Coordinates of C-alpha atoms in Angstrom, one line a residue:
M1 CA 0.1 0.0 0.1
T2 CA 1.4 3.4 -0.9
R3 CA 1.7 6.3 1.6
Q4 CA -1.1 8.1 -0.2
Q5 CA -3.4 5.2 0.2
I6 CA -2.4 4.8 3.9
V7 CA -3.4 8.6 4.2
L8 CA -6.7 8.0 2.6
A9 CA -7.5 5.0 4.5
M10 CA -6.8 6.8 7.8
L11 CA -8.9 9.7 6.9
M12 CA -11.9 7.2 6.1
I13 CA -11.4 5.8 9.7
A14 CA -11.5 9.3 11.1
V15 CA -14.6 10.3 9.3
T16 CA -16.6 6.9 10.1
G17 CA -15.1 5.9 13.4
S18 CA -14.2 7.5 16.8
A19 CA -11.5 10.2 16.6
S20 CA -10.1 9.0 20.0
G21 CA -10.4 5.2 19.4
S22 CA -8.9 3.4 16.4
I23 CA -7.2 6.4 14.8
A24 CA -5.1 7.0 18.1
S25 CA -4.0 3.5 18.0
I26 CA -2.5 3.5 14.6
K27 CA -1.2 7.2 14.2
P28 CA 2.3 8.3 15.0
D29 CA 2.9 10.4 18.2
L30 CA 3.1 14.0 17.0
Q31 CA 4.4 15.4 20.4
G32 CA 7.8 15.8 18.4
S33 CA 6.4 17.3 15.2
P34 CA 3.8 19.9 14.6
A35 CA 3.4 18.6 10.8
S36 CA 0.2 16.7 9.9
H37 CA 0.8 13.0 9.3
Y38 CA -2.2 12.5 7.1
T39 CA -0.9 14.9 4.5
R40 CA 2.4 13.5 3.9
G41 CA 2.8 12.2 0.5
L42 CA 0.2 14.7 -1.1
Q43 CA 2.1 16.4 -4.0
N44 CA 0.8 19.9 -3.7
T45 CA -1.7 21.9 -1.9
K46 CA -4.4 21.5 -4.5
D47 CA -4.5 17.7 -3.6
Y48 CA -4.8 18.6 0.2
R49 CA -7.5 21.2 -0.7
Q50 CA -9.4 18.5 -2.5
L51 CA -8.9 16.2 0.4
A52 CA -10.2 18.8 2.8
G53 CA -13.2 19.4 0.9
S54 CA -14.4 15.9 0.8
N55 CA -16.0 14.6 4.0
F56 CA -14.1 16.4 6.8
T57 CA -16.1 16.5 10.2
H58 CA -14.9 18.2 13.5
Q59 CA -13.6 14.9 14.4
S60 CA -11.2 14.3 11.5
V61 CA -9.5 17.8 11.9
L62 CA -8.6 16.8 15.2
T63 CA -6.5 13.9 14.5
S64 CA -3.3 15.9 14.2
Y65 CA -1.8 19.5 14.0
L66 CA -1.7 21.1 10.6
S67 CA 1.5 22.6 9.5
N68 CA 1.6 26.3 8.4
D69 CA 1.7 25.0 4.6
E70 CA -1.3 22.9 5.2
L71 CA -3.5 25.5 7.1
E72 CA -4.3 27.9 4.4
P73 CA -5.4 24.9 1.8
Y74 CA -7.4 23.4 4.6
M75 CA -9.3 26.6 5.3
R76 CA -10.0 27.2 1.6
G77 CA -11.4 23.7 1.4
Y78 CA -13.6 24.5 4.4
V79 CA -15.0 27.6 2.7
D80 CA -15.6 25.5 -0.3
R81 CA -17.7 23.2 1.7
C82 CA -19.3 25.8 4.0
G83 CA -19.3 28.9 2.0
H84 CA -23.0 29.5 2.7
M85 CA -21.8 30.4 6.3
A86 CA -18.0 31.2 6.1
R87 CA -15.7 33.7 4.6
M88 CA -12.0 33.5 4.8
F89 CA -9.6 36.6 4.7
S90 CA -6.2 37.7 5.9
L91 CA -5.4 40.1 8.9
G92 CA -2.1 40.8 7.5
K93 CA 1.3 39.0 7.6
S94 CA 3.7 37.7 10.1
K95 CA 7.3 39.0 10.4
E96 CA 8.3 36.1 8.0
N97 CA 5.6 37.1 5.5
R98 CA 3.1 34.3 6.3
E99 CA -0.5 35.3 6.1
L100 CA -2.6 35.5 9.3
W101 CA -5.7 33.8 8.3
A102 CA -9.2 34.2 9.6
L103 CA -12.6 32.7 9.3
E104 CA -15.9 34.6 9.6
L105 CA -18.8 32.3 10.5
S106 CA -22.3 33.9 10.0
N107 CA -25.5 33.3 7.8
N108 CA -24.5 36.4 6.0
P109 CA -20.6 36.6 6.0
G110 CA -19.1 39.7 4.8
A111 CA -22.1 41.8 5.5
T112 CA -22.5 44.8 7.9
E113 CA -25.4 44.1 10.0
A114 CA -27.1 45.1 13.2
K115 CA -25.6 41.8 14.8
P116 CA -22.8 41.4 17.6
N117 CA -19.3 40.5 16.5
T118 CA -17.3 38.1 18.7
R119 CA -14.0 36.2 18.1
Y120 CA -11.6 33.6 19.2
V121 CA -7.8 34.0 18.7
G122 CA -5.5 31.1 18.8
N123 CA -1.7 30.3 18.9
M124 CA -0.5 33.7 20.1
H125 CA 2.3 31.9 21.7
G126 CA 4.1 29.6 19.2
D127 CA 4.5 26.7 21.6
E128 CA 0.8 26.7 22.5
P129 CA -0.8 25.2 19.2
A130 CA -3.9 23.2 20.5
S131 CA -6.1 26.1 19.8
R132 CA -5.2 26.0 16.1
Q133 CA -7.0 22.7 15.9
L134 CA -9.8 23.4 18.4
L135 CA -10.9 26.5 16.4
L136 CA -10.8 24.6 13.1
G137 CA -12.7 21.9 15.1
L138 CA -15.2 24.6 16.1
A139 CA -15.7 25.8 12.6
E140 CA -16.5 22.1 11.3
W141 CA -18.8 21.5 14.2
L142 CA -20.8 24.8 13.5
C143 CA -21.0 23.9 9.8
Q144 CA -22.1 20.3 10.7
Y145 CA -24.7 21.2 13.3
H146 CA -25.9 24.8 12.8
T147 CA -29.2 23.3 11.4
T148 CA -29.9 21.0 14.2
D149 CA -28.4 22.4 17.4
S150 CA -29.9 25.5 19.0
R151 CA -26.6 26.9 20.2
A152 CA -24.9 26.4 16.7
A153 CA -28.0 28.0 15.1
E154 CA -27.9 31.0 17.3
I155 CA -24.3 31.8 16.7
V156 CA -24.6 31.4 13.0
N157 CA -27.8 33.1 12.5
G158 CA -27.5 35.7 15.3
M159 CA -23.9 37.1 15.2
H160 CA -20.6 37.1 13.4
L161 CA -18.2 34.8 14.9
Y162 CA -14.5 35.3 13.8
L163 CA -11.9 32.5 14.4
V164 CA -8.2 33.1 13.9
P165 CA -6.3 29.7 14.3
T166 CA -2.8 31.3 14.5
V167 CA -1.4 34.9 15.1
N168 CA 2.1 33.4 15.6
P169 CA 2.9 31.0 12.7
D170 CA 6.7 31.8 12.8
G171 CA 6.7 31.0 16.4
F172 CA 4.8 27.8 15.7
D173 CA 7.3 26.7 13.1
L174 CA 10.1 27.2 15.5
R175 CA 8.3 25.7 18.4
Q176 CA 9.0 28.6 20.4
R177 CA 6.7 31.0 22.8
H178 CA 7.9 34.2 21.1
N179 CA 7.7 35.3 17.5
V180 CA 10.8 35.1 15.0
E181 CA 11.9 38.4 16.4
D182 CA 12.0 36.8 20.0
V183 CA 9.1 39.1 21.0
D184 CA 6.2 37.8 23.2
L185 CA 3.3 39.0 21.3
N186 CA 1.1 39.1 24.6
R187 CA 3.3 41.7 26.1
D188 CA 3.5 43.7 22.8
F189 CA 0.3 45.9 22.9
P190 CA 0.1 49.4 24.3
D191 CA -0.7 49.1 28.0
P192 CA -3.7 51.2 29.1
L193 CA -2.7 51.1 32.7
L194 CA 0.7 52.8 31.9
L195 CA -0.3 55.0 28.9
G196 CA -4.0 55.9 29.7
T197 CA -6.5 56.0 27.3
T198 CA -4.8 58.4 24.9
G199 CA -1.6 56.5 24.1
L200 CA -3.1 53.2 22.9
Q201 CA -2.5 53.7 19.2
P202 CA 0.1 51.9 17.3
T203 CA 3.7 53.5 18.2
G204 CA 5.3 51.8 15.0
I205 CA 7.6 49.7 17.1
E206 CA 5.0 46.9 17.6
Q207 CA 5.4 43.5 15.8
P208 CA 3.6 43.1 12.5
E209 CA 1.3 40.4 14.1
T210 CA 0.4 42.7 16.9
L211 CA -0.2 45.7 14.4
A212 CA -2.5 43.3 12.4
L213 CA -4.6 42.6 15.4
M214 CA -4.6 46.2 16.4
Q215 CA -5.8 47.4 13.0
W216 CA -8.4 44.7 12.7
M217 CA -9.9 45.7 16.0
S218 CA -10.0 49.4 15.0
E219 CA -12.0 48.6 11.9
T220 CA -14.3 45.9 13.6
H221 CA -16.1 46.3 17.0
F222 CA -16.2 43.2 18.9
V223 CA -18.5 42.6 21.8
A224 CA -16.4 40.0 23.3
S225 CA -13.3 38.0 22.6
A226 CA -11.1 35.2 24.0
S227 CA -7.5 34.4 23.4
L228 CA -6.7 30.7 24.0
H229 CA -3.6 29.6 25.7
E230 CA -2.0 26.5 27.3
G231 CA -0.1 26.0 30.4
A232 CA -3.1 25.7 32.9
V233 CA -6.8 25.2 32.8
V234 CA -8.6 28.5 33.8
A235 CA -10.4 31.4 32.5
N236 CA -8.4 34.8 33.1
Y237 CA -10.0 38.3 33.2
P238 CA -8.7 42.0 33.4
W239 CA -6.9 43.6 34.6
D240 CA -3.6 41.6 33.8
G241 CA -1.7 44.8 34.7
M242 CA -1.2 46.3 38.2
T243 CA -3.4 49.3 39.2
D244 CA -2.2 49.3 43.2
P245 CA 1.2 48.0 44.1
N246 CA -0.2 47.3 47.6
N247 CA -3.2 45.1 46.3
T248 CA -2.5 42.1 44.1
Y249 CA -6.1 41.8 42.7
S250 CA -6.4 44.5 40.1
A251 CA -10.0 45.2 39.4
S252 CA -11.2 46.8 36.1
P253 CA -14.5 48.8 36.0
D254 CA -16.4 45.8 34.7
D255 CA -15.0 43.5 37.4
A256 CA -18.4 42.0 38.1
T257 CA -19.2 41.4 34.4
F258 CA -15.8 40.0 33.6
R259 CA -16.2 37.6 36.6
H260 CA -19.5 36.5 35.3
L261 CA -18.4 35.9 31.6
A262 CA -15.3 34.0 32.9
S263 CA -17.4 31.8 35.2
V264 CA -19.8 31.2 32.0
Y265 CA -16.9 29.6 30.4
A266 CA -15.5 27.7 33.4
N267 CA -19.0 26.5 34.4
A268 CA -19.8 25.3 30.7
H269 CA -16.3 23.5 30.5
T270 CA -16.6 19.9 31.9
H271 CA -14.2 20.4 34.7
M272 CA -12.5 23.8 34.6
H273 CA -14.9 25.1 37.5
D274 CA -13.7 22.1 39.8
S275 CA -10.0 23.7 39.8
I276 CA -8.2 23.3 43.1
E277 CA -5.7 26.1 42.1
F278 CA -8.3 28.6 40.8
A279 CA -11.6 29.1 42.8
G280 CA -14.4 28.5 40.5
G281 CA -11.9 27.9 37.5
I282 CA -11.5 31.7 37.0
T283 CA -8.7 34.2 38.1
N284 CA -7.9 38.0 38.0
G285 CA -4.9 38.2 35.7
A286 CA -2.8 40.4 38.0
Q287 CA -3.6 38.3 41.1
W288 CA -2.3 35.2 39.2
Y289 CA 0.8 37.1 38.0
P290 CA 0.7 40.6 36.6
I291 CA 2.0 41.5 33.2
S292 CA 2.3 44.7 31.0
G293 CA 1.2 44.9 27.4
G294 CA -1.2 42.1 27.3
M295 CA -3.9 42.0 24.6
Q296 CA -6.8 41.7 27.0
D297 CA -6.4 44.9 28.8
W298 CA -5.8 46.8 25.5
A299 CA -8.9 45.4 23.9
Y300 CA -11.1 46.2 26.9
V301 CA -9.9 50.0 26.9
S302 CA -9.2 50.6 23.2
G303 CA -11.8 48.3 21.6
Q304 CA -14.6 48.4 24.1
C305 CA -14.3 44.7 23.9
M306 CA -14.9 42.3 26.8
E307 CA -11.8 40.0 26.2
L308 CA -10.8 36.8 28.3
T309 CA -7.5 34.7 28.3
V310 CA -8.7 31.3 28.4
E311 CA -6.0 28.5 29.2
V312 CA -7.3 25.4 27.7
S313 CA -4.7 22.7 28.5
Q314 CA -2.5 22.0 31.4
D315 CA 0.3 21.0 29.2
K316 CA 1.8 22.9 26.3
W317 CA 1.8 21.4 22.9
P318 CA -0.2 18.3 24.0
A319 CA -0.1 15.1 22.1
A320 CA -2.2 14.9 19.0
D321 CA -4.2 12.1 20.5
L322 CA -5.4 14.4 23.2
L323 CA -7.1 16.8 20.8
P324 CA -10.3 15.0 20.6
G325 CA -10.6 15.1 24.3
L326 CA -9.6 18.7 24.6
F327 CA -12.2 19.6 22.1
A328 CA -15.0 17.8 24.0
T329 CA -14.1 19.4 27.2
N330 CA -14.0 22.9 25.7
L331 CA -16.7 22.8 23.1
P332 CA -19.7 23.6 25.6
A333 CA -17.6 26.6 26.7
L334 CA -16.7 27.7 23.3
L335 CA -20.4 27.9 22.5
A336 CA -21.5 29.5 25.8
F337 CA -19.1 32.3 25.9
P338 CA -20.0 34.3 22.8
L339 CA -23.7 33.6 23.4
A340 CA -23.6 35.0 27.0
A341 CA -21.4 38.0 26.1
A342 CA -23.8 38.9 23.1
F343 CA -27.2 38.2 24.5
S344 CA -27.3 37.6 28.4
G345 CA -26.8 41.0 29.3
L346 CA -28.3 44.4 27.7
R347 CA -28.9 44.9 24.0
G348 CA -31.1 46.9 21.7
D349 CA -30.9 50.0 19.5
V350 CA -30.6 53.7 19.8
H351 CA -32.8 56.0 17.5
Q352 CA -34.1 59.6 17.2
L353 CA -37.4 60.1 18.9
L354 CA -39.9 61.2 16.2
P355 CA -42.2 64.1 17.4
T356 CA -45.2 63.0 15.3
A357 CA -45.1 59.3 16.0
P358 CA -46.2 57.3 19.2
E359 CA -43.4 57.3 21.8
N360 CA -42.7 53.6 21.3
A361 CA -42.7 53.7 17.4
T362 CA -39.6 52.7 15.6
D363 CA -41.0 53.0 11.9
N364 CA -38.8 55.4 9.7
D365 CA -36.5 56.0 12.8
I366 CA -32.9 57.4 12.3
P367 CA -30.4 55.2 14.2
L368 CA -27.9 57.0 16.4
P369 CA -24.3 55.9 17.4
A370 CA -25.0 57.0 20.9
I371 CA -22.8 56.4 24.0
I372 CA -24.1 53.7 26.4
M373 CA -23.2 54.5 30.1
V374 CA -24.0 52.3 33.1
E375 CA -24.1 54.2 36.4
G376 CA -21.3 53.0 38.7
I377 CA -19.2 51.6 35.9
D378 CA -16.4 53.9 34.6
H379 CA -16.5 52.4 31.1
V380 CA -18.6 53.2 28.2
I381 CA -19.5 51.5 24.9
H382 CA -20.7 52.9 21.5
A383 CA -23.8 52.0 19.6
S384 CA -22.8 51.1 16.1
A385 CA -23.7 53.3 12.9
L386 CA -26.7 51.1 12.5
G387 CA -27.9 52.0 16.0
N388 CA -27.7 48.7 17.6
Y389 CA -25.6 48.1 20.9
Y390 CA -24.6 45.1 22.9
R391 CA -23.6 45.7 26.5
P392 CA -22.5 42.6 28.4
L393 CA -23.5 42.9 32.1
A394 CA -23.7 40.5 35.1
P395 CA -27.0 39.7 36.5
G396 CA -28.5 42.6 38.5
S397 CA -30.0 46.0 38.6
Y398 CA -28.5 48.9 36.7
N399 CA -29.3 52.5 35.7
V400 CA -28.3 52.8 32.1
S401 CA -28.3 55.9 29.9
A402 CA -27.9 56.7 26.2
A403 CA -26.4 60.0 25.2
L404 CA -25.3 61.8 22.0
Q405 CA -24.3 65.4 21.4
G406 CA -27.4 67.3 20.0
Y407 CA -29.8 65.1 21.8
A408 CA -31.5 64.8 25.4
T409 CA -29.8 61.9 27.5
V410 CA -32.4 59.3 28.2
S411 CA -31.8 57.0 31.1
A412 CA -33.7 53.7 32.1
E413 CA -33.7 51.2 35.1
I414 CA -32.8 47.8 33.6
K415 CA -32.8 44.3 35.6
V416 CA -30.7 41.7 33.9
P417 CA -32.1 38.3 34.8
M418 CA -30.3 35.3 36.1
D419 CA -31.5 32.9 33.3
G420 CA -29.1 34.2 30.6
S421 CA -32.1 35.6 28.6
G422 CA -30.7 39.2 28.8
V423 CA -32.7 42.4 28.4
V424 CA -33.7 44.1 25.1
Y425 CA -34.1 47.8 25.5
D426 CA -34.5 50.5 22.8
F427 CA -33.4 54.2 23.5
A428 CA -35.4 57.0 21.7
L429 CA -33.5 60.3 22.0
P430 CA -35.3 63.5 21.4
C431 CA -33.3 65.9 19.2
T432 CA -32.5 69.1 21.0
T433 CA -30.9 71.1 18.2
C434 CA -33.2 70.2 15.2
N435 CA -35.5 73.0 13.8
R436 CA -38.8 71.6 13.7
G437 CA -40.5 74.8 12.4
S438 CA -43.7 76.4 13.4
T439 CA -45.9 75.6 10.3
S440 CA -47.0 72.5 8.8
W441 CA -43.3 71.6 7.7
G442 CA -42.7 70.9 11.4
T443 CA -45.1 67.9 11.1
M444 CA -42.9 66.4 8.7
Y445 CA -39.8 65.9 10.9
D446 CA -39.6 62.2 10.6
E447 CA -37.3 60.4 8.0
E448 CA -40.2 60.5 5.4
G449 CA -40.7 64.2 5.8
V450 CA -36.8 64.8 5.5
H451 CA -37.0 63.1 2.1
I452 CA -40.1 65.1 1.1
R453 CA -38.5 68.5 2.0
A454 CA -35.3 67.6 0.2
A455 CA -37.4 66.6 -3.0
V456 CA -39.3 69.8 -2.8
Y457 CA -36.1 71.9 -2.4
A458 CA -34.5 70.3 -5.2
F459 CA -37.6 70.8 -7.4
L460 CA -37.6 74.5 -6.5
V461 CA -33.9 74.8 -7.4
V462 CA -34.1 73.0 -10.7
A463 CA -37.3 74.6 -11.7
G464 CA -36.2 78.1 -10.7
G465 CA -33.1 77.6 -12.8
A466 CA -35.0 76.2 -15.8
W467 CA -37.2 79.3 -15.6
V468 CA -34.2 81.6 -15.7
L469 CA -32.7 79.9 -18.7
Y470 CA -35.9 80.1 -20.4
A471 CA -36.4 83.7 -19.7
L472 CA -32.8 84.4 -21.0
W473 CA -33.6 82.4 -24.2
W474 CA -36.9 84.3 -24.8
W475 CA -35.2 87.8 -24.5
C476 CA -32.3 86.8 -26.8
R477 CA -34.8 85.6 -29.3
A478 CA -36.9 88.7 -29.0
H479 CA -33.8 91.0 -29.4
R480 CA -31.8 88.8 -31.8
H481 CA -32.3 91.4 -34.6
S482 CA -30.8 94.2 -32.6
L483 CA -28.0 92.1 -31.3
Y484 CA -27.0 91.2 -34.9
L485 CA -27.0 94.7 -36.1
G486 CA -25.0 95.8 -33.2
R487 CA -22.3 93.1 -33.7
R488 CA -22.4 94.0 -37.6
S489 CA -21.9 97.8 -36.9
K490 CA -19.1 97.1 -34.3
A491 CA -17.3 94.9 -36.9
T492 CA -17.7 97.3 -39.8
S493 CA -16.2 100.3 -37.5
V494 CA -13.2 98.2 -36.9

């Protein structure tokens, strides 16, 4: 039997049998090699793309680690199979010019919608590669079950979930924590606790992988995010940096909400919440060990994103035959976290109050990118240009306000329930600077009225211009004889 036949036979076993059973007994131990054993012998990436596009499932992608060369064709094969809910794109390039590929999963990939964006980032440390395969396994699972599993359906139909298998492909190839420039990418972000809120833009000294992530977040607002690491089993939340040298616990303004979201992940995990080392399976970053320049602190302040750092494996670079088990223990949590962040808190939209419409009417409204403020929490978020907002909050009662220059601030008492269903509340802001007028024009202040007035003004301008041109033409026609004689007389005198 040729090597390629062996490869195909092993793949068929992966598809039809248990990923942790017969496959594990015949495949080589990959602890010493990140290369994928089932693609050796394939002649080119086209062969592998065809293989990846045949009968892959979330089990078969968890049989070994894909190399950097195999990652792109595999992801292209995935989009070929699941293109109705997937888009592939690059965030940028690593120091060694490798693409940083990402998947967007949604029933309308690539569209700008009034839906929340969430993300998972993997392999930030090159020697922590399990997340590469876990995120590909998650993508396969969502493609396979989004029509039959309610959690998968809510993720695919209700949000845009982004998956980045690796942001440190160079470090992965070198089997080292840092990138090829020997920089720890999770210490490479501007630190808001050191620089404040005004010094969080790129300085030019960040690594290209870091800059790609920063640029992406500046262009896309994420409600929540998690970066997957190895070396423990715990959900870590901000602050990572120290705010008080006399206190090891470093609480962010959203400490209660971060604790809640970390607990959502830990409790959905099969055993993270039973940790002996970390109570409830969660930890404050600085209390565990303080760092400066971490991604989660920067993302929270600069991107208004509720980001966790989740350690998914006690061992770094776990053997490939452990991947199916890691996936099984983390899958419920990988599904629960984005759903809780997006939908279990407060969500809704902000629009302009229409003076001629009932108070609760939203037809023909004008969306407003207002600031959403929670009393007692010194951290704001912004509604999108479409007016929608998603504000993660722990269960409890809150006074929430929406504000925008030129509009009256509106506040509401909100109670976030314990059952995870969240609260939907739409803010209608009265305009304080708009000229409603005192005549009947003032009754057409809604969006339709704006369009009517614009059309009338345009007609008057165009019609008025036409009348001027017509009058000028008529005058010239009436005086053409005298004009002709005048021109002739002038020419004769010259």
